[in-house]
CSV table of C-alpha atoms and ligand atoms in Angstrom, one decimal:
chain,number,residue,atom,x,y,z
T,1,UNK,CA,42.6,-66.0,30.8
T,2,UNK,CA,41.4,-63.6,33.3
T,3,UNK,CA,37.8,-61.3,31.7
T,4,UNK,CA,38.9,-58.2,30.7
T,5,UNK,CA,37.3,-55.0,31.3
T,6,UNK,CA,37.6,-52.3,28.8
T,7,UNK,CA,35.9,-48.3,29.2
T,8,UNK,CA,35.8,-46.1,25.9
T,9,UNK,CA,35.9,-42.6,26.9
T,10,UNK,CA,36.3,-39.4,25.4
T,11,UNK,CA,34.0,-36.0,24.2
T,12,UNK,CA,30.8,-35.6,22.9
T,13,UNK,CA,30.8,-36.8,19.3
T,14,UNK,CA,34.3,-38.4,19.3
T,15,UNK,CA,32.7,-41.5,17.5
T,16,UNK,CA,33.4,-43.9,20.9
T,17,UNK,CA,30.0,-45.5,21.1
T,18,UNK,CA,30.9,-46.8,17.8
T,19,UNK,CA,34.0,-48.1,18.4
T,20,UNK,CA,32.9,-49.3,21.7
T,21,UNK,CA,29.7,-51.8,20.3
T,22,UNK,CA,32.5,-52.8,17.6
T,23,UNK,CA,35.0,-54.0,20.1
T,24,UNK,CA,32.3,-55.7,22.7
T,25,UNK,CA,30.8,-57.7,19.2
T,26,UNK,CA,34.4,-58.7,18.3
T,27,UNK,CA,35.3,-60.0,21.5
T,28,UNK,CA,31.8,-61.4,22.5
T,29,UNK,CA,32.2,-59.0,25.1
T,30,UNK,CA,29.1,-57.5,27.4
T,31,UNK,CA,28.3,-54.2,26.3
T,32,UNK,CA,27.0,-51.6,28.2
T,33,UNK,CA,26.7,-47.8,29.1
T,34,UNK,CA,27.2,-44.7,31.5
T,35,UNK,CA,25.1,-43.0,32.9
T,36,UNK,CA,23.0,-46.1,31.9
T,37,UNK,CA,23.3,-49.8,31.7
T,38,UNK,CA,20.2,-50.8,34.1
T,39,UNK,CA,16.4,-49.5,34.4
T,40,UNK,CA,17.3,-47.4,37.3
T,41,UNK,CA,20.5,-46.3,35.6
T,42,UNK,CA,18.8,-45.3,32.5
T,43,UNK,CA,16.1,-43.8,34.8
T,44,UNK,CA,18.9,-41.3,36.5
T,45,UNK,CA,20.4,-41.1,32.4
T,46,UNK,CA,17.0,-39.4,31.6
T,47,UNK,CA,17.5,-36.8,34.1
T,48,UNK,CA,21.0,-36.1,34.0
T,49,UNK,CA,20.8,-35.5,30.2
T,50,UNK,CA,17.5,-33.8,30.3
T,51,UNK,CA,18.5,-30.2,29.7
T,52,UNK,CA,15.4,-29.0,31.4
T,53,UNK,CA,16.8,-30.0,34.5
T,54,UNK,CA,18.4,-27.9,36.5
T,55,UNK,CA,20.9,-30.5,38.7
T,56,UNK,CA,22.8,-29.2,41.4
T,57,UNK,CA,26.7,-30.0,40.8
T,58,UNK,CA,26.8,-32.6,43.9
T,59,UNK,CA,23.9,-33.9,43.2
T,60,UNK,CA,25.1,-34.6,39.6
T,61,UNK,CA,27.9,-36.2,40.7
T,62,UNK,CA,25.6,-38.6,43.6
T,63,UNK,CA,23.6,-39.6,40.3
T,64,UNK,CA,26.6,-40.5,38.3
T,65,UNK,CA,27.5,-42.4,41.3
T,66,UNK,CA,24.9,-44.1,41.6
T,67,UNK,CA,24.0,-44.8,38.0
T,68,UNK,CA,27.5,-46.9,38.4
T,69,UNK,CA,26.8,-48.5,41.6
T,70,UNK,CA,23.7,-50.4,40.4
T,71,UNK,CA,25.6,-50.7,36.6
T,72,UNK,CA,28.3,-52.8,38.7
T,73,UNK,CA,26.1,-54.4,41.2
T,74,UNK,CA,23.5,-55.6,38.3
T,75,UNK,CA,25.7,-56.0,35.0
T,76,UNK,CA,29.6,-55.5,35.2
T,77,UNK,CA,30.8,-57.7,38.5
T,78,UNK,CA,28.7,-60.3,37.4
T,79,UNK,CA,29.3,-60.8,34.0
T,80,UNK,CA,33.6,-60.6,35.0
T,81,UNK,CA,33.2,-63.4,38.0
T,82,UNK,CA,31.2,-65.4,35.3
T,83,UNK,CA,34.6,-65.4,32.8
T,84,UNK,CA,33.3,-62.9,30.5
T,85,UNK,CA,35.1,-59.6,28.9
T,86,UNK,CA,32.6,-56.3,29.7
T,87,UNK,CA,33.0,-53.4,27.4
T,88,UNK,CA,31.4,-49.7,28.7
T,89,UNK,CA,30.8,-46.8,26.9
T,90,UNK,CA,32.3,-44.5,29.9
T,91,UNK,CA,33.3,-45.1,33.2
T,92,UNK,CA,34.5,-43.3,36.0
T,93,UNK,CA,36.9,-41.1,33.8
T,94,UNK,CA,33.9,-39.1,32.4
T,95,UNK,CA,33.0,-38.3,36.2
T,96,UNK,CA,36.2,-37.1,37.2
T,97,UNK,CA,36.5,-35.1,33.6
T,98,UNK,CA,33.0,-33.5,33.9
T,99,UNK,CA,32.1,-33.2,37.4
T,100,UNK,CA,35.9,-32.7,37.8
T,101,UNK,CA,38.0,-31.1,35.6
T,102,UNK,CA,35.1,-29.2,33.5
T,103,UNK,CA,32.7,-28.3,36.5
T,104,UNK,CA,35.2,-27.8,39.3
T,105,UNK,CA,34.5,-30.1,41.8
T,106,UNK,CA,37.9,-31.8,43.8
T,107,UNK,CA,39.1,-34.7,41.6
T,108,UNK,CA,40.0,-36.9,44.2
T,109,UNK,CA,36.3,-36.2,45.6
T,110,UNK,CA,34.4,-37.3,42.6
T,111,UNK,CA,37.1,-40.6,42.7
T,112,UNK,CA,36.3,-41.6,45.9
T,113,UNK,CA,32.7,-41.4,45.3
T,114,UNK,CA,33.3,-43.6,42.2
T,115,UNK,CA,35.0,-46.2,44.1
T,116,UNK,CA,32.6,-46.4,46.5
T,117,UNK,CA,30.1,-47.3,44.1
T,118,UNK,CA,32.2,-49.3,42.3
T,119,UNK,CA,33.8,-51.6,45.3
T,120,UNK,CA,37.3,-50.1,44.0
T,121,UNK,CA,36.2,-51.7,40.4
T,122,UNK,CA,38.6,-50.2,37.9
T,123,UNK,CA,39.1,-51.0,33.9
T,124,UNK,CA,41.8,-52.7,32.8
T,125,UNK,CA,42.3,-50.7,30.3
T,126,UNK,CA,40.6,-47.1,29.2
T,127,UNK,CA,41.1,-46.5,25.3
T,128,UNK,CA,40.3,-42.3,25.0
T,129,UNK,CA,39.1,-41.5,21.5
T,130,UNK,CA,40.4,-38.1,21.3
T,131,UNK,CA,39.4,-35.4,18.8
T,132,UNK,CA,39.6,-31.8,18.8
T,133,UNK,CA,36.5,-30.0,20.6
T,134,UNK,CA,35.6,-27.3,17.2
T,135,UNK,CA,35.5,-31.1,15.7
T,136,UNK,CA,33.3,-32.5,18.7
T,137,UNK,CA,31.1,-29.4,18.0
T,138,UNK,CA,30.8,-29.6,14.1
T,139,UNK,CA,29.8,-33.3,14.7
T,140,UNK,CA,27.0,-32.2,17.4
T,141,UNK,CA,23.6,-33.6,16.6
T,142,UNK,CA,20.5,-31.2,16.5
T,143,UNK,CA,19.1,-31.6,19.9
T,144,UNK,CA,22.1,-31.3,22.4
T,145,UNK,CA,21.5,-32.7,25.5
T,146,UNK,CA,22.3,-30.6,28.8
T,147,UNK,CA,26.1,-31.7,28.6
T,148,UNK,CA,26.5,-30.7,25.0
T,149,UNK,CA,24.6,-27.5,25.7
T,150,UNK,CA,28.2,-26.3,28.0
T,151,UNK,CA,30.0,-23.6,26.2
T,152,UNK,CA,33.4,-24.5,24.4
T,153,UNK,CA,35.6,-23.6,27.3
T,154,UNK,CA,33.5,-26.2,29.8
T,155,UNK,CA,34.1,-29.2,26.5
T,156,UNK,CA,38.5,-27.8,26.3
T,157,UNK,CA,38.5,-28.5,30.3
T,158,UNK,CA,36.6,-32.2,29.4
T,159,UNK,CA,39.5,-33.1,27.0
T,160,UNK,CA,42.4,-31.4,29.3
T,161,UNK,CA,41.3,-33.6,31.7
T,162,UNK,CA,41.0,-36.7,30.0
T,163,UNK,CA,44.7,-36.3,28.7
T,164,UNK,CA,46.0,-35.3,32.0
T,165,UNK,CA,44.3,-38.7,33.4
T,166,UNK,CA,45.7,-41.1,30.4
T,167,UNK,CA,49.2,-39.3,30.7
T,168,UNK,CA,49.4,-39.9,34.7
T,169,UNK,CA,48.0,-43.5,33.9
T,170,UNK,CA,49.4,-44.7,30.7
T,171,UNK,CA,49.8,-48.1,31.6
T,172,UNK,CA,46.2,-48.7,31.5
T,173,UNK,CA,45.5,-46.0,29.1
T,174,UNK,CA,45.8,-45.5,25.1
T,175,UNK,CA,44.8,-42.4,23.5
T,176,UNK,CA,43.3,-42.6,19.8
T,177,UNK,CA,43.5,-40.3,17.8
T,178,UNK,CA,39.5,-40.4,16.8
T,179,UNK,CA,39.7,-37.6,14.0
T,180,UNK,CA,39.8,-40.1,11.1
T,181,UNK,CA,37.0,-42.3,9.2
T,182,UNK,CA,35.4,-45.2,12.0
T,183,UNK,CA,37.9,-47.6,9.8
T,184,UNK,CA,40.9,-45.7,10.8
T,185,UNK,CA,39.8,-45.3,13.8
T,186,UNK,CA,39.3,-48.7,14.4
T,187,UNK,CA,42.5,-49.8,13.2
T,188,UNK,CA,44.3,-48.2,15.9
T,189,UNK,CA,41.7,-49.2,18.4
T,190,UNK,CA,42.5,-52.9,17.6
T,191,UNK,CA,46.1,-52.3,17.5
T,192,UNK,CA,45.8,-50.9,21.3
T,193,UNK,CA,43.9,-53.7,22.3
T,194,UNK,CA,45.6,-55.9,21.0
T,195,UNK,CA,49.5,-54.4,22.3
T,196,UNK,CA,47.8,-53.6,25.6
T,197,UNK,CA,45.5,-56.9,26.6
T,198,UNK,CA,46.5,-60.5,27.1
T,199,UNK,CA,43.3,-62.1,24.2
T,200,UNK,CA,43.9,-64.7,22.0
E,301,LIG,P1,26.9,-40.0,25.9
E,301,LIG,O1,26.2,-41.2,26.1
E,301,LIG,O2,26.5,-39.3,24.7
E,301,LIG,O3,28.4,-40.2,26.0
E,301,LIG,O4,26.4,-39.0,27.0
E,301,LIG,C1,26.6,-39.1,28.3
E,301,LIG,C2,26.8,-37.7,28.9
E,301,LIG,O5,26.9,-37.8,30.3
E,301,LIG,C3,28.1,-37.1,28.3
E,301,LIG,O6,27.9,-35.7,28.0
E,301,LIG,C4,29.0,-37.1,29.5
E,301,LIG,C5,28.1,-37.1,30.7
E,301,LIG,N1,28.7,-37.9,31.8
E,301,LIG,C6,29.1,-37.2,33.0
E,301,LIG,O7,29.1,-36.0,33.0
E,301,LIG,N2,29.7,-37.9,34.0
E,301,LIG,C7,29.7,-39.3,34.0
E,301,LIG,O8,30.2,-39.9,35.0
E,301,LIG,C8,29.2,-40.0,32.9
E,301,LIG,C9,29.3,-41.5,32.9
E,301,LIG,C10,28.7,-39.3,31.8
């Protein structure tokens, strides 16, 4: 059976990291992160989250870029040629919803840019924990970092996007509905995994 690679995506709050460790410990699966994953990516992480920083738009998405570029390179391509399943909290969906959909720069820019860092590396299969932003919000933590710091509108363009990208590509896609306790929740994640992915 081939490795499988799986990305978690969704808002701020929408319980994915969760889910995500859960699913890469169930399937002995790598797990790893966005921006992230590698000392320089968790190097760029600190600044693109720092809201102190004031990052130029294009020079967000570059980081991103290049956050998944070494996070391929170092972790993801080797672990899959070695036989084993990778699991990622976020993958190139969240740069095309942020720096995208939310912050306006040309979709098919920001994927480009992701597939050159990624040698045309896509998931198998993207599993979108979906919840409502006012319930992203009510879940925020108390020091926001400079992504949850974006007004309501910015976080409604974030989800849009997402849906609009799992509708257009619902073969590889499954949308969860992430509003209920992380058992719920990770009933129907298993249940998508399962329907969607050939694992024993
Ligand atoms: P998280 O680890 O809490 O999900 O935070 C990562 C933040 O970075 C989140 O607000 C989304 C943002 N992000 C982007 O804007 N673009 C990207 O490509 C990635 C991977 C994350």
């Amino acid at each position: 059976m081939k490795a499988q690679f799986i990305a978690f995506e969704g808002g701020d709050a929408s319980g994915k990291t969760t889910q995500a460790r859960r699913v890469a410990d169930n399937l002995n699966a790598v797990f790893t992160r966005e921006p992230g994953g590698t000392t320089i990516g968790e190097s760029l992480r600190a600044i693109l989250l720092d809201p102190n920083e004031k990052v130029a738009l294009r020079a967000e998405a570059l980081l991103m870029a290049a956050s998944r570029a070494q996070l391929v390179a170092d972790v993801i391509s080797p672990a899959l040629s070695e036989g084993r399943h990778v699991v990622t909290d976020r993958f190139i969906a969240s740069s095309l919803t942020y720096q995208g959909y939310a912050s306006g720069l040309a979709v098919d820019d920001v994927l480009s840019l992701s597939l050159f860092a990624t040698e045309s590396l896509r998931p198998d299969l993207t599993l979108l924990i979906d919840i409502p932003v006012e319930e992203s919000i009510k879940r925020r933590g108390l020091n926001p970092d400079r992504f949850e710091q974006e007004d309501i509108s910015f976080h409604q363009k974030v989800r849009n996007g997402y849906l609009d990208l799992a509708a257009v590509e619902n073969k590889k896609w499954a949308v969860i509905d992430g509003t209920g306790n992380p058992q719920e929740v990770a009933s129907l994640v298993d249940k998508a995994i399962n329907k969607r992915l050939d694992l024993p």
